[in-house]
CSV table of C-alpha atoms in Angstrom, one decimal:
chain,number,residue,atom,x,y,z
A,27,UNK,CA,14.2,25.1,26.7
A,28,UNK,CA,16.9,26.8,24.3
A,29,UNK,CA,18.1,29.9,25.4
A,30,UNK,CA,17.0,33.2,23.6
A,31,UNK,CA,14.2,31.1,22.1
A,32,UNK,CA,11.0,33.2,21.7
A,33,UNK,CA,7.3,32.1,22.2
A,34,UNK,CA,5.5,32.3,19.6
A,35,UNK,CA,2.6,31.2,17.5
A,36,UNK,CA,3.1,30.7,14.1
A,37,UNK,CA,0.2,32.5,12.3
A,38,UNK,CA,2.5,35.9,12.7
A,39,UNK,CA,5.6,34.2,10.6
A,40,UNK,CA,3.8,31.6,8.1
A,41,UNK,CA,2.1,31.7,5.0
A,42,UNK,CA,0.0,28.7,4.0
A,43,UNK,CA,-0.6,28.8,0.4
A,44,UNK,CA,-2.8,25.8,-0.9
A,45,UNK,CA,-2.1,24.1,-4.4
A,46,UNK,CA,-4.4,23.4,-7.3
A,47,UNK,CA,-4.8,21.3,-9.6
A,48,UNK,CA,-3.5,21.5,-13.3
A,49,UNK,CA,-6.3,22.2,-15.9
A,50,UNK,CA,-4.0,20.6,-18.8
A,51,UNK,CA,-1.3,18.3,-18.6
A,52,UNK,CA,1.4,17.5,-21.5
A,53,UNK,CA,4.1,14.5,-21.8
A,54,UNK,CA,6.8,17.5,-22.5
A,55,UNK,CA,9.5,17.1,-20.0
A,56,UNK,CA,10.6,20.3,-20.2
A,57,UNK,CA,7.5,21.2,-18.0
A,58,UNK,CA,7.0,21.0,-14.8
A,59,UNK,CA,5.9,17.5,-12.7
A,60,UNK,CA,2.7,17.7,-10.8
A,61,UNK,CA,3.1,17.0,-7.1
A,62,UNK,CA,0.6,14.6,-6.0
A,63,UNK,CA,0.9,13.0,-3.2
A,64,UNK,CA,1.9,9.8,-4.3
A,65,UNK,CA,4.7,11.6,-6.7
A,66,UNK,CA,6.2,13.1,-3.2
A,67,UNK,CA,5.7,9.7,-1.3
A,68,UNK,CA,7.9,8.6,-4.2
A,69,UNK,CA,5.1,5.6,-4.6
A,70,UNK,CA,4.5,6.7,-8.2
A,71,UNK,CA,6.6,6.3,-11.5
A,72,UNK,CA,3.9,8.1,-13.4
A,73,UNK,CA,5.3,11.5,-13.5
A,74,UNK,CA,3.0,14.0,-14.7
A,75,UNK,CA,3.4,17.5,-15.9
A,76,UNK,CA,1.5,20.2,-15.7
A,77,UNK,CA,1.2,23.0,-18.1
A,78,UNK,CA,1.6,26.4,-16.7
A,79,UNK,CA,-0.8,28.3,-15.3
A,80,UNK,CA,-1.0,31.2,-13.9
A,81,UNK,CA,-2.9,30.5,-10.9
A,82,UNK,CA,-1.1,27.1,-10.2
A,83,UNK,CA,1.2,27.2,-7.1
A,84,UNK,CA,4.8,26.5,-7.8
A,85,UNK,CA,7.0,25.3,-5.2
A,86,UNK,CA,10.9,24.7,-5.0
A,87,UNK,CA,12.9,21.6,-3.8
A,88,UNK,CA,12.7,21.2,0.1
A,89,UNK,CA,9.9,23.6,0.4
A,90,UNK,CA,7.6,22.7,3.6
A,91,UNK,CA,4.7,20.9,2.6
A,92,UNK,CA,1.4,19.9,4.7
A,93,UNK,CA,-1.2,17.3,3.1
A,94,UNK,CA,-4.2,19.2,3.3
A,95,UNK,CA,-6.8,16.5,2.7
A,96,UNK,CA,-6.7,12.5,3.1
A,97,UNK,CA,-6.8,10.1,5.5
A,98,UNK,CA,-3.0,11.1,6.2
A,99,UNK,CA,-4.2,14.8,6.2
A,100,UNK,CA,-1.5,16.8,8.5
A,101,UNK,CA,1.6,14.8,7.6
A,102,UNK,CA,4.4,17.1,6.8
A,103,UNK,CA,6.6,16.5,3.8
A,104,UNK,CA,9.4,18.3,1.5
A,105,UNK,CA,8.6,19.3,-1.8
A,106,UNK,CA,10.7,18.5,-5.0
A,107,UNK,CA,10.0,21.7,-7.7
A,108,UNK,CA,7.4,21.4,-9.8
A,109,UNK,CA,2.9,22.6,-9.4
A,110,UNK,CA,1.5,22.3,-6.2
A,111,UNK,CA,-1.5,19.4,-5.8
A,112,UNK,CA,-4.7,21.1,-4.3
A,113,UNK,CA,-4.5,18.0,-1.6
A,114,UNK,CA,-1.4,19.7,-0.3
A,115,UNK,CA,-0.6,23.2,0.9
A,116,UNK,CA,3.0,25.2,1.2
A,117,UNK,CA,3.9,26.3,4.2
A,118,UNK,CA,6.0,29.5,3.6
A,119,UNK,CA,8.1,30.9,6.4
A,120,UNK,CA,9.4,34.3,7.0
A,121,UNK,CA,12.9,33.8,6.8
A,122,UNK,CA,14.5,36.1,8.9
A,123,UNK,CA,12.4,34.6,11.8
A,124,UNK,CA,12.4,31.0,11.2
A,125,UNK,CA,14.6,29.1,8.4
A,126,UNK,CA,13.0,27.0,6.3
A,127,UNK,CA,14.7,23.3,7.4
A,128,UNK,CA,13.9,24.2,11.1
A,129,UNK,CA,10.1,24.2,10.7
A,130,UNK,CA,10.3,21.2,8.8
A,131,UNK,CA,11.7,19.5,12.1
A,132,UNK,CA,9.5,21.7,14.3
A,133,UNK,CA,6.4,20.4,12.6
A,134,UNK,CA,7.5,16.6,12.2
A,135,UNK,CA,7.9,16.9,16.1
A,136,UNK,CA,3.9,17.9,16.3
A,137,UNK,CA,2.9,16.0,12.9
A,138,UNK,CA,0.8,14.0,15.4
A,139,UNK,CA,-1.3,16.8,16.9
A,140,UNK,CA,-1.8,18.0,13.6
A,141,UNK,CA,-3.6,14.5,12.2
A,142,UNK,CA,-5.3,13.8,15.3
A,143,UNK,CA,-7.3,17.0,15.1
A,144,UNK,CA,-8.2,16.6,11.3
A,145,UNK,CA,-11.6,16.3,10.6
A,146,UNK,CA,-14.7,16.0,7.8
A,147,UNK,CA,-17.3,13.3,7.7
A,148,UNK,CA,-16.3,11.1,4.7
A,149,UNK,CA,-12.3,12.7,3.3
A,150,UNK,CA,-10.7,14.3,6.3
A,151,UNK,CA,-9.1,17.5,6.0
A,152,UNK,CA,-6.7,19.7,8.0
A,153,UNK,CA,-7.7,22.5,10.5
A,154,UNK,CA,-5.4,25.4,10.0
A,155,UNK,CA,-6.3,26.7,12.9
A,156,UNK,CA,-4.2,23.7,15.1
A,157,UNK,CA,-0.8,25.2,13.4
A,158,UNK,CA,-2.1,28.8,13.1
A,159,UNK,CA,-2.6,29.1,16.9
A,160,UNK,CA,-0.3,26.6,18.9
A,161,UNK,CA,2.4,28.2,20.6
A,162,UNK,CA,6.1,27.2,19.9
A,163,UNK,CA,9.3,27.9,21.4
A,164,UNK,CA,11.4,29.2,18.2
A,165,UNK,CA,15.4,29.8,18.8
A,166,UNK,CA,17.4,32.1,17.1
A,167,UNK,CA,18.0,31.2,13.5
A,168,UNK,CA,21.8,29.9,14.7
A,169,UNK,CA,20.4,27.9,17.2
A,170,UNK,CA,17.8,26.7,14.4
A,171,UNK,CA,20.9,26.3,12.0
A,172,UNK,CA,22.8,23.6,14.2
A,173,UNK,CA,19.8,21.7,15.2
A,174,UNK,CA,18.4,21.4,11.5
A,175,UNK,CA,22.5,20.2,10.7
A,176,UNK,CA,22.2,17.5,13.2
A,177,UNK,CA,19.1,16.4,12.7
A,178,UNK,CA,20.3,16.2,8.4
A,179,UNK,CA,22.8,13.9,9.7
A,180,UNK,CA,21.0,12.0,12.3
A,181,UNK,CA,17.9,10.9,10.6
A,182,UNK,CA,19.7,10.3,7.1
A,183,UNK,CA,21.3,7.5,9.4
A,184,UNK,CA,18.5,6.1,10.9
A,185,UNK,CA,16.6,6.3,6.9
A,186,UNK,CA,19.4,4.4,6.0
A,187,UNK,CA,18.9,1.7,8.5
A,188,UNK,CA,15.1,1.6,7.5
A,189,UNK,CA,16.0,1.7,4.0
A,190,UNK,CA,18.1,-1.3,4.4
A,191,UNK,CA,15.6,-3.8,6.4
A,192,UNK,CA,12.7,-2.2,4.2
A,193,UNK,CA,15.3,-4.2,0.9
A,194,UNK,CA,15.5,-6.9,3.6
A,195,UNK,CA,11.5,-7.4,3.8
A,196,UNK,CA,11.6,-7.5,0.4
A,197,UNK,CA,14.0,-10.2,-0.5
A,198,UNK,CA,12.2,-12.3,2.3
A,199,UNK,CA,8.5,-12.0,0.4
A,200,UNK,CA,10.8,-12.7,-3.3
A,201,UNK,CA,12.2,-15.7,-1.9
A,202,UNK,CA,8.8,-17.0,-0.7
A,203,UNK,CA,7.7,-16.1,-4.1
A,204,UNK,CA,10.5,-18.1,-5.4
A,205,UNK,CA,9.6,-21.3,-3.2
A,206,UNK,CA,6.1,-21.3,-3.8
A,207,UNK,CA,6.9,-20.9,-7.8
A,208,UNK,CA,9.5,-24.1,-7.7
A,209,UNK,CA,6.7,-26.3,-5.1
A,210,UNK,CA,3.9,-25.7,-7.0
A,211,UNK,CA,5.5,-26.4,-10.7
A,212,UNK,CA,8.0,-28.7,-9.6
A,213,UNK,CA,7.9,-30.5,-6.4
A,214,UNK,CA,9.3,-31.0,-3.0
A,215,UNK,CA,11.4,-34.1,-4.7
A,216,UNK,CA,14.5,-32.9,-6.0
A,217,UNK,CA,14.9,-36.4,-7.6
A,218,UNK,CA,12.1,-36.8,-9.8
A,219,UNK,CA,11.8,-37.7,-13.1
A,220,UNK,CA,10.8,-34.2,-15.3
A,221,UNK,CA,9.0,-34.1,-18.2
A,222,UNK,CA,8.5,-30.9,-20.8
A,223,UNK,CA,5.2,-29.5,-20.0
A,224,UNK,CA,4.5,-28.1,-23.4
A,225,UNK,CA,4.0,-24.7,-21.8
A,226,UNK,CA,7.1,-22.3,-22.8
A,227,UNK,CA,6.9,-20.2,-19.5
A,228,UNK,CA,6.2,-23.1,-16.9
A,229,UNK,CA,9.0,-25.3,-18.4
A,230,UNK,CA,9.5,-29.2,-16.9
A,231,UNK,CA,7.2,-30.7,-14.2
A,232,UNK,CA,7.5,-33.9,-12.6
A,233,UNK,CA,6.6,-37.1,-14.4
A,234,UNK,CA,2.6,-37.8,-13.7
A,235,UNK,CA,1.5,-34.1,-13.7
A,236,UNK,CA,-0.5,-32.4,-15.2
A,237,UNK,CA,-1.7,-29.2,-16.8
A,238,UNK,CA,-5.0,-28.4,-17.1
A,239,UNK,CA,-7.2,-25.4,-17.0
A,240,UNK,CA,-9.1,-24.3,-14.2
A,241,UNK,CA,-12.2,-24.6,-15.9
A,242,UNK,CA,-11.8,-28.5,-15.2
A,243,UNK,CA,-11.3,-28.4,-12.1
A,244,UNK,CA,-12.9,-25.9,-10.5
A,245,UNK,CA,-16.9,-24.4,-10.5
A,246,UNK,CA,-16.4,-20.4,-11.4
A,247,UNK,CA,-19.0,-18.0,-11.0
A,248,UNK,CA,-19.6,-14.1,-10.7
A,249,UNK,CA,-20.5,-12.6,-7.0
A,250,UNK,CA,-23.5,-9.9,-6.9
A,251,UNK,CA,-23.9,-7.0,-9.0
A,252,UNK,CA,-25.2,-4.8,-7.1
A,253,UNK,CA,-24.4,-5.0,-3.3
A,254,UNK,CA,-27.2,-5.2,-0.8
A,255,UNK,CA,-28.3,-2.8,1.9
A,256,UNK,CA,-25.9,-2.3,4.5
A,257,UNK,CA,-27.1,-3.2,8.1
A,258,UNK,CA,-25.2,-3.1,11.1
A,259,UNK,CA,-24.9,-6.7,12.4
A,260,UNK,CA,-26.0,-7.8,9.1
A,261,UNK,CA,-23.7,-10.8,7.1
A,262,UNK,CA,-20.3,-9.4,5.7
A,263,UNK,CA,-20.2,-9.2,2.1
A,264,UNK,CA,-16.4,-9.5,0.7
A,265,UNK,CA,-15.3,-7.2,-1.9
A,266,UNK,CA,-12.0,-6.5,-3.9
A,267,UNK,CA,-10.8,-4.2,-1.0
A,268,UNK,CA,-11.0,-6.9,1.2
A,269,UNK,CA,-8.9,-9.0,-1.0
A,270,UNK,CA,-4.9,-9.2,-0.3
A,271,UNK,CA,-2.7,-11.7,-1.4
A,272,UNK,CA,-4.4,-15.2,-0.4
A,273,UNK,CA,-5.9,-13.7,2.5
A,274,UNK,CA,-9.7,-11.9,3.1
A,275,UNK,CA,-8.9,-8.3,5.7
A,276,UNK,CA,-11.9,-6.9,7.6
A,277,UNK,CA,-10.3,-3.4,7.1
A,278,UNK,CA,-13.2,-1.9,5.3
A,279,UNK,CA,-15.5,-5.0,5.4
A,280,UNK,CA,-19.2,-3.9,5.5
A,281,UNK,CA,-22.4,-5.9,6.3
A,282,UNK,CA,-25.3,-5.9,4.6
A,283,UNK,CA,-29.4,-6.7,5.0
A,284,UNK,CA,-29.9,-10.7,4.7
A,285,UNK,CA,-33.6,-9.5,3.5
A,286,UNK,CA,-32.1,-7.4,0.5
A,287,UNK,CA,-29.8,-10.4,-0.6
A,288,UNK,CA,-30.6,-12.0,-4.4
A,289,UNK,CA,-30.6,-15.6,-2.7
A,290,UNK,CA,-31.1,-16.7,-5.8
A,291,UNK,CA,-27.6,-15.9,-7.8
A,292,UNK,CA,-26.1,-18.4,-4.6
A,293,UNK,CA,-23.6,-15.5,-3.2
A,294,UNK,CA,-22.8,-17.6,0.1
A,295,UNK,CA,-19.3,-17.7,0.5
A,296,UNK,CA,-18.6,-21.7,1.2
A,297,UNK,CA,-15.0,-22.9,2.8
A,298,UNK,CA,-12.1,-23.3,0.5
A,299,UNK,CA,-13.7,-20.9,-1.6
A,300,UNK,CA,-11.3,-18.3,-4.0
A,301,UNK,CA,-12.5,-15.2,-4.5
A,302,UNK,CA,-11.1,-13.7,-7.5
A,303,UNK,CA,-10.7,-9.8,-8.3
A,304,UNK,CA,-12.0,-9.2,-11.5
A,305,UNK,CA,-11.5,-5.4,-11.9
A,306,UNK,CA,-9.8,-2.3,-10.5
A,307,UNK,CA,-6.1,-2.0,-9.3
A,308,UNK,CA,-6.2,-5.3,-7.6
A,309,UNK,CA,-7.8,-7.1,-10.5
A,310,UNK,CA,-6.3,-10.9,-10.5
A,311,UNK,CA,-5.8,-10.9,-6.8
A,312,UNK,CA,-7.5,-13.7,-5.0
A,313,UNK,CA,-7.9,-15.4,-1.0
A,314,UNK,CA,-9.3,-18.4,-0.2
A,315,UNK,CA,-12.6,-18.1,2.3
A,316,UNK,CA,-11.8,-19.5,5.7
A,317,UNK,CA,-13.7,-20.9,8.2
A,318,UNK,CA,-14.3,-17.3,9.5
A,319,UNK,CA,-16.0,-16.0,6.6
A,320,UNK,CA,-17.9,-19.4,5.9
A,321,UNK,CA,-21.6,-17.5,4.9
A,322,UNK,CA,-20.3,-14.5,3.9
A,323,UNK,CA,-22.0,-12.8,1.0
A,324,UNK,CA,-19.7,-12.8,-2.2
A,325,UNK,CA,-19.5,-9.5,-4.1
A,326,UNK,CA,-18.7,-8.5,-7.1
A,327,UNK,CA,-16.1,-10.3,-8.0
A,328,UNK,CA,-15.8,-13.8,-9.0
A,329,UNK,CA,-15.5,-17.2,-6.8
A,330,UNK,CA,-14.0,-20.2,-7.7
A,331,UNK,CA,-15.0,-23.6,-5.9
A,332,UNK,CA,-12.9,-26.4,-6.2
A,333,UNK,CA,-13.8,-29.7,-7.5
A,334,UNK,CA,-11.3,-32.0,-8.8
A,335,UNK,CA,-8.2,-30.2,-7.0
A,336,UNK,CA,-7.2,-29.2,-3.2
A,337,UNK,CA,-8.7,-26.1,-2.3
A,338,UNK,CA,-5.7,-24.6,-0.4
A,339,UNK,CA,-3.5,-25.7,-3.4
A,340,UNK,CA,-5.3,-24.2,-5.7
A,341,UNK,CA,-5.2,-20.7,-3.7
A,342,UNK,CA,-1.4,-21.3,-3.5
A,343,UNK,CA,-1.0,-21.7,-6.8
A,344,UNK,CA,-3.4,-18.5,-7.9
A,345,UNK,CA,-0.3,-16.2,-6.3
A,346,UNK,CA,2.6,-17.9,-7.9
A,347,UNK,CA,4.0,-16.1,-10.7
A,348,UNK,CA,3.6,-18.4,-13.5
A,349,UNK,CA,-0.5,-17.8,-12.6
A,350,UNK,CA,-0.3,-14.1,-11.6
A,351,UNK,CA,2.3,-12.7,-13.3
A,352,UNK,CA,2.2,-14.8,-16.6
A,353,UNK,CA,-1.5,-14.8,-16.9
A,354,UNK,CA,-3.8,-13.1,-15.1
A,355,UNK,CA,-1.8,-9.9,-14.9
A,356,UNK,CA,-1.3,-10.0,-18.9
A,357,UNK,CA,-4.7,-10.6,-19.4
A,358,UNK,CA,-5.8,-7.5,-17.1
A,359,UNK,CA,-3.5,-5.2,-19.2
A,360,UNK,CA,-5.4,-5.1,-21.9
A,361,UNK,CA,-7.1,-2.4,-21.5
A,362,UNK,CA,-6.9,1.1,-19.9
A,363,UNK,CA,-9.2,0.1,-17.2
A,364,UNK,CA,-7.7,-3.1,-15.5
A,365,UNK,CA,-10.9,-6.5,-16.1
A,366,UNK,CA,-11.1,-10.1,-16.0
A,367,UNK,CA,-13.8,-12.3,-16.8
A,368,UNK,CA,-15.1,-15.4,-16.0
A,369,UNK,CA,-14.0,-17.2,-18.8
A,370,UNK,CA,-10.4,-15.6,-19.7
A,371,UNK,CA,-9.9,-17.1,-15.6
A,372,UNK,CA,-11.8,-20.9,-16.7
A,373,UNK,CA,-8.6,-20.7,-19.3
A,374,UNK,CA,-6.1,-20.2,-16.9
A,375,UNK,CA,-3.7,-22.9,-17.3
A,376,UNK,CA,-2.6,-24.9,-13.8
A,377,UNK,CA,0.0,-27.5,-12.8
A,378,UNK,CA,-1.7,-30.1,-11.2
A,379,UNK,CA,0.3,-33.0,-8.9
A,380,UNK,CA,-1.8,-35.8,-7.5
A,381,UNK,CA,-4.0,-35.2,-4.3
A,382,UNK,CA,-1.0,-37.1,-2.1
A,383,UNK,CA,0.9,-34.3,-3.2
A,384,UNK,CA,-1.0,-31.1,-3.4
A,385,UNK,CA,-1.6,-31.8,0.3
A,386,UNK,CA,2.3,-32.3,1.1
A,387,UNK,CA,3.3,-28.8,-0.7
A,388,UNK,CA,0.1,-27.4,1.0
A,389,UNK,CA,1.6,-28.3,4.0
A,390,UNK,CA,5.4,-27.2,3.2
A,391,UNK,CA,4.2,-24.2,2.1
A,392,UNK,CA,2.5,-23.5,5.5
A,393,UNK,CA,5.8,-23.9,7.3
A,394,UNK,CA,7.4,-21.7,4.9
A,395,UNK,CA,5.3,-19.2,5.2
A,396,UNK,CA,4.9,-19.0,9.2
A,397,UNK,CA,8.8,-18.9,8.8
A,398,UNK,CA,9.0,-15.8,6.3
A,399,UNK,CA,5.7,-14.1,8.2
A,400,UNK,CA,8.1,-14.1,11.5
A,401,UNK,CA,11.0,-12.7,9.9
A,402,UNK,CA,9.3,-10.3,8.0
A,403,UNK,CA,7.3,-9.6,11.5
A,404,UNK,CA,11.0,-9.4,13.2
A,405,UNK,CA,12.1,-6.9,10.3
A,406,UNK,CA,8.7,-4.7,10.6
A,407,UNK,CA,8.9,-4.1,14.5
A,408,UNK,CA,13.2,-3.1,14.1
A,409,UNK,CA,11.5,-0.3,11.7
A,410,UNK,CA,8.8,1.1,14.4
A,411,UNK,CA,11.2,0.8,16.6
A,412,UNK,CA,13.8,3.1,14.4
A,413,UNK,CA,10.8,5.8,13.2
A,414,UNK,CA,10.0,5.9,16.7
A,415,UNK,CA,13.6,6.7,17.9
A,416,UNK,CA,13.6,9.2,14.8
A,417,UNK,CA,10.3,11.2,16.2
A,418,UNK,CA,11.8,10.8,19.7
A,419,UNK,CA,15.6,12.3,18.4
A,420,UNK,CA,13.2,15.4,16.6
A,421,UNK,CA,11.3,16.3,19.5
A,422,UNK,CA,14.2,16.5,21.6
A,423,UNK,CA,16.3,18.4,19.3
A,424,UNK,CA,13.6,21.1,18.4
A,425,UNK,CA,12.5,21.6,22.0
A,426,UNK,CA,17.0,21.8,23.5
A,427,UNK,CA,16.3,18.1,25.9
A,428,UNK,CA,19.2,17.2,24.1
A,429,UNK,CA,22.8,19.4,23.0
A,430,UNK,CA,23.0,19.5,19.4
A,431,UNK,CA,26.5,21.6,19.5
């Protein structure tokens, strides 16, 4: 323990003040931003701002912030200035007792406690009462200068070093981007003969291929409506959340009633299926059913079923940029709320090799892949590892297991 540290609970020295939301907002500027959580997460380029009001809670830069509600609900964050989101809550400190950067650290070092004993049936939300009524050890407010010093300097490091593999992760998906974009439109033959394809934004392609849309060579049809019932141990219906990037995730997956099923619009999910999102955030996104999910129920997006092309190419080629980017993502712009239809995707134009060779790239780009996956795997782990050491290097510091002068 420090010396002349003091034990306290904080409900004597803190003020939490929760935000609320802005009635109006304008493009002006010269307001204020609205702190939402994605704003402070820095996730969002959308900046908002909020017209003042007086009831709105305005908070300065490095102000102690705690998210009130979500399924993060209890991390601890520092604010930029701006009006306080009613998802997050201030955390003002008397001064003279505790300094503001040292209770940051002091709650980072029990943000865990804090989640773990969140709670609310559907959107958790914070108990106060966890960080009204634990006890801390609080040193004096030199004692809490040094340690918030070292810690400023020590973790700026180690975001650094996160920072940089985080870039890292990101050049490694690009350049798998970049493969899949040159195998799929050109070839694993750097020899071969090119021709124009008399598509602007796809350029040459080998001699003998061709491009077509995927109308010819693929079945498309719409998923469900309406979903079924849910029942536990029922068959798993897929849905747009359990969509990402070629692949179908169980996070989320439900299962519904095989009795409450429409068997009659043919939603059974066969293999080498593609689901296709057709509206929301991840609209254009599509995975390829596996063996695993061979009689799933399809929702309510669209499915693909290949015909005259390999089913594996096909899903490759849905994710390379001259499908998603060039087309699919420009056609789901067009209006406020992101859609796609069965017909705009039947138009989607696809370079197709012959069979011989959509199996060969299918295959190259399988070994690519397991290649990048383990790298990006390699880089993931070094970044636990470094936010673990960081959360270790906090707790230390705030509780005096280590000198910080």
């Amino acid at each position: 323990m420090i010396s002349n540290s003091k034990f306290i609970k904080l409900k004597h020295y803190i003020v939490l003040i929760k935000g609320r939301n802005p009635k109006h907002f304008s493009d002006d500027s010269a307001q204020l931003p609205y702190l939402s959580m994605e704003y402070l997460r820095g996730k969002s380029i959308d900046v908002k701002y909020a017209v003042c009001q007086k009831d709105l809670v305005k908070v300065n830069q490095n102000d102690v912030l705690i998210l009130w509600d979500g399924a993060n609900a209890g991390e601890i964050m520092l604010s930029k200035e701006g009006y306080l989101s009613s998802t997050m809550a201030w955390i003002k400190p008397n001064e003279s007792i505790i300094s503001k950067s040292f209770l940051y650290y002091l709650l980072r070092s029990y943000e865990s406690v804090l989640k773990d004993f969140s709670n609310g049936t559907t959107i958790p939300h914070l108990d106060p009462s966890i960080l009204l009524h634990s006890p801390f050890f609080i040193p004096s407010l030199t004692f809490q200068s040094a340690i918030a010093r070292f810690l400023d300097k020590k973790t700026s490091l180690i975001d650094k070093a996160i920072d940089i593999k985080q870039k890292q992760i990101a050049l490694l998906k690009e350049r798998r981007q970049i493969i899949i974009q040159q195998a799929v439109t050109r070839g694993l033959d750097q020899n071969v003969k090119m021709k124009d394809s008399g598509v602007e934004w796809i350029g040459e392609v080998p001699e003998g291929w061709e491009v077509v849309r995927l109308k010819n060579v693929a079945k498309i049809k719409y998923g469900l409506g309406q979903p079924p019932k849910e029942k536990p141990n029922g068959l798993p219906i897929i849905r747009a959340t359990n969509v990402e990037r070629g692949m179908i995730v169980e996070k989320g997956l439900i299962f519904v009633d095989p009795d409450d099923v429409p068997w009659e619009r043919d939603p059974i999910l066969k293999e080498n299926d593609i689901i296709v999102v057709r509206s929301g955030a991840y609209t254009g996104d599509s995975a390829i059913v596996t063996e695993k999910y061979v009689g799933a129920i399809a929702g309510y997006d669209m499915v693909m079923t290949p015909r005259l092309i390999n089913g594996p190419f096909l899903a490759i080629s849905m994710l390379a940029p001259y499908v998603l980017y060039h087309q699919l993502y420009l056609l789901r712009m067009r209006a406020a709320q992101p859609h796609l239809n069965a017909e705009e995707l039947g138009e989607t134009l696809i370079v197709q090799p012959s069979l011989k060779c959509q199996v060969q790239i299918v295959e190259y780009i399988a070994i690519i892949t397991q290649k990048n996956n383990k790298a990006i795997s390699l880089k993931e782990k070094e970044i636990e590892k470094l936010k673990e050491y960081k959360a270790t290097l906090i707790n230390s510091a705030v509780t005096g297991k280590i000198k910080v002068c």
